Amino acid sequence: MISIIMATYNGKYYLEEQLKSIVNQTVKPEEIIIVDDCSTDNTIEIIENFKVNSNGINVHLIINEYNMGPAKTFAKGVLKSKGDLIFFCDQDDIWFENKIEEVMGVFDSNHKIKMLCTGYHLYDDSNKKIIKSSKDSKEIFKVSLNKVLKGNISPGCTVAFKGIYRNKAKLINEDIFIHDWFYSVISAIDDGLYYYCKPLIYYRIHSNNTIGKNLSLYPKHTKEKRIKSIERHIQFYEELIKLGVFSDVSNLKEVQNNLYDLIRTNHIRLKLLNSYMGYGGYFKNIYSLKNNMTIKSIIGDLIYARKKD
């Protein structure tokens, strides 16, 4: 059984196109669970109309009593699902018509896979052009726990995972602010996180979604936002430790040391950005920085440290 989990919030401009791309799949899902996070536009009306014209797909609409944010909203949908295979779905993307069929085929080809992320086309809604694409390849590779702890490997809208992880959604709280990253970590602990290079969605960017706000197309970068992002990463790591999600890993000590090193690295970054540390102190920790960050991120820290905001 296939379940699709969608979180909506004021999605009137793009929601119908996304829902249409699901209905037109070569392999239809048995259920779509849509959790609305207190929309104030006509999103609910669009969903209700879709329920009548869903080509036999069971569509369940849940409306939050208060704004919960995307992570807890998706978690709520996961806990209501019944599928053996669960897909995350954003309200503003477009799925290739064979997305479900392709993903099912990859899972069937390798029973070690517990969660799969796929490639995507980054689609700029302002000029209707693809601005970036994943490598169009059928290559599949495993992603290590160490790699995914350093950062999320793919947008949540590319994710599908086995129903055995359904109840893990109960662990998602305010400090687990990226639901798909959390699930990537959980599956990597079981050596079950894989990446399929082939693009299977148009990942739409616009001024109101998360990635659009983080790209130069919609310049919103500030020093304050960089600091806030680092602080939230620290919260995420500390919450993973508190929840005990690593208790069953064979190399527990190594994983814990890696996590503490990541937390320490991010505290060093905060000291630089908050002017509690100069460049000299920052570069004294260059080994840890290079081990846990990309060169691009290090350069970004140095640039933002010079800014007043």
Coordinates of C-alpha atoms in Angstrom, one line a residue:
M1 CA 0.0 0.0 0.0
I2 CA 1.3 3.5 -0.9
S3 CA 0.6 6.5 1.3
I4 CA 1.4 10.1 0.4
I5 CA 1.8 12.6 3.2
M6 CA 1.3 16.3 2.2
A7 CA 1.5 19.3 4.5
T8 CA -0.3 22.4 3.3
Y9 CA -0.3 26.1 4.2
N10 CA -1.8 28.8 2.0
G11 CA -1.0 26.7 -1.1
K12 CA -3.6 28.1 -3.5
Y13 CA -1.2 29.1 -6.3
Y14 CA 0.4 25.7 -6.8
L15 CA -1.6 23.0 -5.0
E16 CA -3.9 22.0 -7.8
E17 CA -0.9 21.4 -10.2
Q18 CA 0.8 19.2 -7.6
L19 CA -2.4 17.2 -6.9
K20 CA -2.9 16.7 -10.6
S21 CA 0.6 15.3 -11.0
I22 CA -0.3 12.7 -8.3
V23 CA -3.6 11.6 -9.9
N24 CA -1.8 11.1 -13.2
Q25 CA 0.8 8.7 -11.8
T26 CA 1.4 5.5 -13.7
V27 CA 1.0 3.7 -10.3
K28 CA -1.6 5.3 -8.2
P29 CA -1.3 5.7 -4.4
E30 CA -4.0 4.1 -2.2
E31 CA -4.2 7.1 0.1
I32 CA -3.2 10.8 0.3
I33 CA -3.2 12.2 3.7
I34 CA -3.2 16.0 3.7
V35 CA -2.6 17.9 6.9
D36 CA -3.4 21.6 6.7
D37 CA -1.5 23.9 9.1
C38 CA -4.2 26.6 9.5
S39 CA -4.4 28.0 6.0
T40 CA -6.1 31.4 5.6
D41 CA -6.6 31.3 1.8
N42 CA -8.8 28.8 -0.1
T43 CA -6.5 25.8 0.2
I44 CA -9.2 23.8 2.1
E45 CA -11.7 24.5 -0.7
I46 CA -9.2 23.2 -3.3
I47 CA -8.6 20.0 -1.3
E48 CA -12.3 19.4 -0.8
N49 CA -12.9 19.7 -4.6
F50 CA -10.0 17.4 -5.2
K51 CA -11.5 14.7 -2.9
V52 CA -14.5 14.5 -5.3
N53 CA -12.2 14.2 -8.4
S54 CA -9.4 12.0 -7.1
N55 CA -9.9 9.0 -9.4
G56 CA -10.7 6.6 -6.6
I57 CA -7.7 7.6 -4.4
N58 CA -8.7 7.9 -0.7
V59 CA -8.0 11.4 0.3
H60 CA -8.0 12.3 4.0
L61 CA -7.9 15.9 5.1
I62 CA -6.8 16.8 8.6
I63 CA -6.9 20.4 9.8
N64 CA -4.6 21.5 12.6
E65 CA -6.3 23.3 15.5
Y66 CA -3.2 25.6 15.7
N67 CA -0.2 26.3 13.6
M68 CA 2.3 23.5 14.3
G69 CA 5.0 24.1 11.6
P70 CA 6.0 21.7 8.8
A71 CA 7.9 19.1 10.8
K72 CA 5.1 18.3 13.3
T73 CA 2.4 18.6 10.6
F74 CA 4.2 16.0 8.5
A75 CA 4.6 13.8 11.6
K76 CA 0.9 14.0 12.3
G77 CA 0.2 12.7 8.7
V78 CA 2.7 9.9 9.0
L79 CA 1.1 8.6 12.2
K80 CA -2.3 8.5 10.4
S81 CA -1.0 6.6 7.4
K82 CA -1.4 2.9 6.7
G83 CA 1.0 2.4 3.8
D84 CA 3.9 0.0 3.5
L85 CA 5.7 2.7 1.6
I86 CA 5.3 6.4 2.6
F87 CA 6.1 9.4 0.4
F88 CA 6.6 12.9 1.6
C89 CA 5.0 15.5 -0.7
D90 CA 5.2 19.3 -0.7
Q91 CA 2.2 21.4 -1.9
D92 CA 4.1 23.3 -4.6
D93 CA 6.1 20.8 -6.6
I94 CA 5.3 18.7 -9.7
W95 CA 5.9 14.9 -9.8
F96 CA 7.0 13.1 -12.9
E97 CA 4.2 10.8 -13.9
N98 CA 6.4 7.7 -13.2
K99 CA 7.8 8.8 -9.8
I100 CA 5.9 6.2 -7.7
E101 CA 6.6 3.4 -10.2
E102 CA 10.3 4.2 -10.3
V103 CA 10.7 4.5 -6.6
M104 CA 8.8 1.2 -6.0
G105 CA 11.1 -0.4 -8.5
V106 CA 14.2 0.8 -6.7
F107 CA 12.9 -0.5 -3.3
D108 CA 12.1 -3.9 -5.0
S109 CA 15.6 -4.1 -6.4
N110 CA 17.4 -3.9 -3.1
H111 CA 15.7 -5.0 0.1
K112 CA 18.3 -3.2 2.2
I113 CA 16.8 0.1 1.3
K114 CA 14.6 1.5 4.0
M115 CA 14.5 5.1 2.9
L116 CA 15.2 6.5 -0.6
C117 CA 15.9 10.1 -1.7
T118 CA 15.9 10.9 -5.4
G119 CA 17.2 13.5 -7.8
Y120 CA 15.2 16.5 -8.9
H121 CA 15.0 19.4 -11.3
L122 CA 15.2 22.8 -9.5
Y123 CA 12.5 24.8 -11.2
D124 CA 12.4 28.6 -10.9
D125 CA 8.7 29.7 -11.0
S126 CA 9.5 33.3 -11.8
N127 CA 10.8 32.6 -15.3
K128 CA 9.5 29.0 -15.7
K129 CA 12.9 27.6 -16.2
I130 CA 14.9 24.7 -14.8
I131 CA 17.9 26.3 -13.1
K132 CA 19.6 23.2 -11.7
S133 CA 19.3 19.5 -12.2
S134 CA 20.5 16.4 -10.5
K135 CA 22.6 14.0 -12.6
D136 CA 20.2 12.1 -14.8
S137 CA 21.4 8.6 -13.9
K138 CA 20.0 5.4 -12.5
E139 CA 23.0 5.2 -10.1
I140 CA 22.0 4.2 -6.6
F141 CA 24.3 4.6 -3.6
K142 CA 24.2 4.2 0.2
V143 CA 24.5 7.3 2.4
S144 CA 26.5 6.9 5.6
L145 CA 25.3 8.1 9.0
N146 CA 28.4 10.2 9.3
K147 CA 27.6 12.0 6.1
V148 CA 23.9 12.7 6.8
L149 CA 24.7 14.0 10.3
K150 CA 26.7 16.8 8.7
G151 CA 23.7 17.9 6.8
N152 CA 20.5 16.9 5.0
I153 CA 21.3 15.2 1.7
S154 CA 18.1 16.0 -0.3
P155 CA 14.8 17.9 0.0
G156 CA 12.0 16.1 1.9
C157 CA 9.8 16.1 -1.2
T158 CA 12.1 13.5 -2.8
V159 CA 11.8 11.1 0.1
A160 CA 10.0 7.7 0.4
F161 CA 10.5 5.3 3.4
K162 CA 9.2 2.0 4.6
G163 CA 6.2 1.9 7.0
I164 CA 8.4 0.3 9.6
Y165 CA 9.4 3.8 10.5
R166 CA 5.9 5.1 11.0
N167 CA 6.0 5.4 14.7
K168 CA 9.3 7.2 14.7
A169 CA 7.2 10.3 13.9
K170 CA 6.1 10.3 17.6
L171 CA 9.6 11.5 18.4
I172 CA 9.4 14.7 16.3
N173 CA 9.1 17.8 18.5
E174 CA 9.9 21.5 18.3
D175 CA 13.7 20.8 18.3
I176 CA 13.4 18.2 15.5
F177 CA 12.6 21.1 13.0
I178 CA 13.4 19.2 9.8
H179 CA 11.3 16.1 9.6
D180 CA 13.1 14.6 6.5
W181 CA 16.6 15.1 8.0
F182 CA 15.4 13.3 11.1
Y183 CA 14.1 10.3 9.0
S184 CA 17.4 10.3 7.1
V185 CA 19.3 9.9 10.3
I186 CA 17.0 7.2 11.6
S187 CA 17.3 5.2 8.4
A188 CA 21.1 5.7 8.2
I189 CA 21.4 4.3 11.7
D190 CA 20.0 1.0 10.2
D191 CA 22.3 1.3 7.1
G192 CA 19.2 1.8 5.1
L193 CA 19.5 5.3 3.6
Y194 CA 20.0 5.3 -0.1
Y195 CA 20.1 8.0 -2.9
Y196 CA 18.8 7.4 -6.4
C197 CA 20.3 10.0 -8.8
K198 CA 17.5 10.1 -11.3
P199 CA 15.4 13.3 -11.1
L200 CA 11.7 12.5 -10.4
I201 CA 10.2 15.8 -9.5
Y202 CA 10.2 19.5 -10.5
Y203 CA 11.2 21.1 -7.2
R204 CA 9.6 24.5 -7.5
I205 CA 11.2 27.6 -6.0
H206 CA 9.4 30.8 -5.4
S207 CA 9.6 33.7 -3.0
N208 CA 7.4 32.1 -0.4
N209 CA 8.9 28.6 0.1
T210 CA 12.0 27.7 2.1
I211 CA 14.5 27.1 -0.6
G212 CA 13.4 30.2 -2.5
K213 CA 14.1 32.3 0.5
N214 CA 17.6 30.7 0.8
L215 CA 18.7 31.2 -2.8
S216 CA 20.2 34.3 -4.5
L217 CA 17.2 34.5 -6.7
Y218 CA 15.3 35.8 -3.7
P219 CA 18.0 37.4 -1.6
K220 CA 17.1 37.2 2.0
H221 CA 20.4 36.2 3.5
T222 CA 21.4 38.0 6.7
K223 CA 23.9 37.4 9.4
E224 CA 21.0 37.0 11.9
K225 CA 19.5 34.2 9.8
R226 CA 22.8 32.4 9.5
I227 CA 23.2 32.5 13.3
K228 CA 19.7 31.3 13.8
S229 CA 20.2 28.4 11.4
I230 CA 23.4 27.3 13.3
E231 CA 21.6 27.5 16.6
R232 CA 18.8 25.3 15.3
H233 CA 21.3 22.7 14.1
I234 CA 22.8 22.6 17.6
Q235 CA 19.3 22.1 19.0
F236 CA 18.7 19.3 16.5
Y237 CA 21.9 17.4 17.4
E238 CA 21.3 17.8 21.1
E239 CA 17.8 16.5 20.7
L240 CA 18.9 13.5 18.8
I241 CA 21.2 12.6 21.7
K242 CA 18.4 13.3 24.3
L243 CA 16.0 11.1 22.4
G244 CA 18.5 8.2 22.5
V245 CA 18.1 7.4 18.8
F246 CA 21.6 6.1 18.6
S247 CA 21.4 3.6 21.5
D248 CA 21.4 0.5 19.2
V249 CA 24.3 1.5 16.9
S250 CA 27.3 -0.8 17.1
N251 CA 29.8 2.1 17.0
L252 CA 28.0 4.2 19.6
K253 CA 31.1 5.8 21.0
E254 CA 32.3 6.9 17.5
V255 CA 28.9 8.3 16.6
Q256 CA 28.6 10.2 19.9
N257 CA 32.1 11.7 19.4
N258 CA 31.2 12.8 15.9
L259 CA 28.0 14.5 17.2
Y260 CA 29.8 16.3 20.0
D261 CA 32.4 17.4 17.4
L262 CA 29.6 18.8 15.2
I263 CA 28.1 20.6 18.2
R264 CA 31.5 22.0 19.1
T265 CA 32.1 23.1 15.5
N266 CA 28.8 25.0 15.4
H267 CA 29.6 26.7 18.7
I268 CA 32.9 27.9 17.2
R269 CA 31.0 29.3 14.2
L270 CA 28.6 31.1 16.6
K271 CA 31.5 32.7 18.5
L272 CA 32.9 34.1 15.2
L273 CA 29.6 35.4 13.9
N274 CA 28.7 36.9 17.3
S275 CA 32.1 38.6 17.5
Y276 CA 33.2 36.6 20.5
M277 CA 36.1 35.2 18.6
G278 CA 38.4 36.6 15.9
Y279 CA 39.7 35.0 12.7
G280 CA 42.8 33.7 14.6
G281 CA 40.7 31.7 17.0
Y282 CA 38.5 30.4 14.2
F283 CA 41.4 29.1 12.2
K284 CA 43.0 27.4 15.3
N285 CA 40.1 25.0 14.9
I286 CA 40.6 24.5 11.1
Y287 CA 40.9 20.7 11.3
S288 CA 37.5 20.4 13.0
L289 CA 36.0 23.0 10.7
K290 CA 37.2 21.2 7.5
N291 CA 36.1 17.8 8.8
N292 CA 32.5 19.0 9.5
M293 CA 31.9 21.8 6.9
T294 CA 32.3 22.5 3.3
I295 CA 34.9 25.1 2.1
K296 CA 31.9 27.2 0.9
S297 CA 30.4 27.3 4.4
I298 CA 33.7 28.3 5.9
I299 CA 34.1 31.1 3.4
G300 CA 30.5 32.1 4.1
D301 CA 31.2 32.4 7.9
L302 CA 34.3 34.6 7.2
I303 CA 32.2 36.9 5.0
Y304 CA 29.3 37.2 7.3
A305 CA 31.5 37.7 10.3
R306 CA 32.5 41.1 8.7
K307 CA 28.9 42.2 8.3
K308 CA 27.0 44.2 10.9
D309 CA 23.9 42.3 9.9

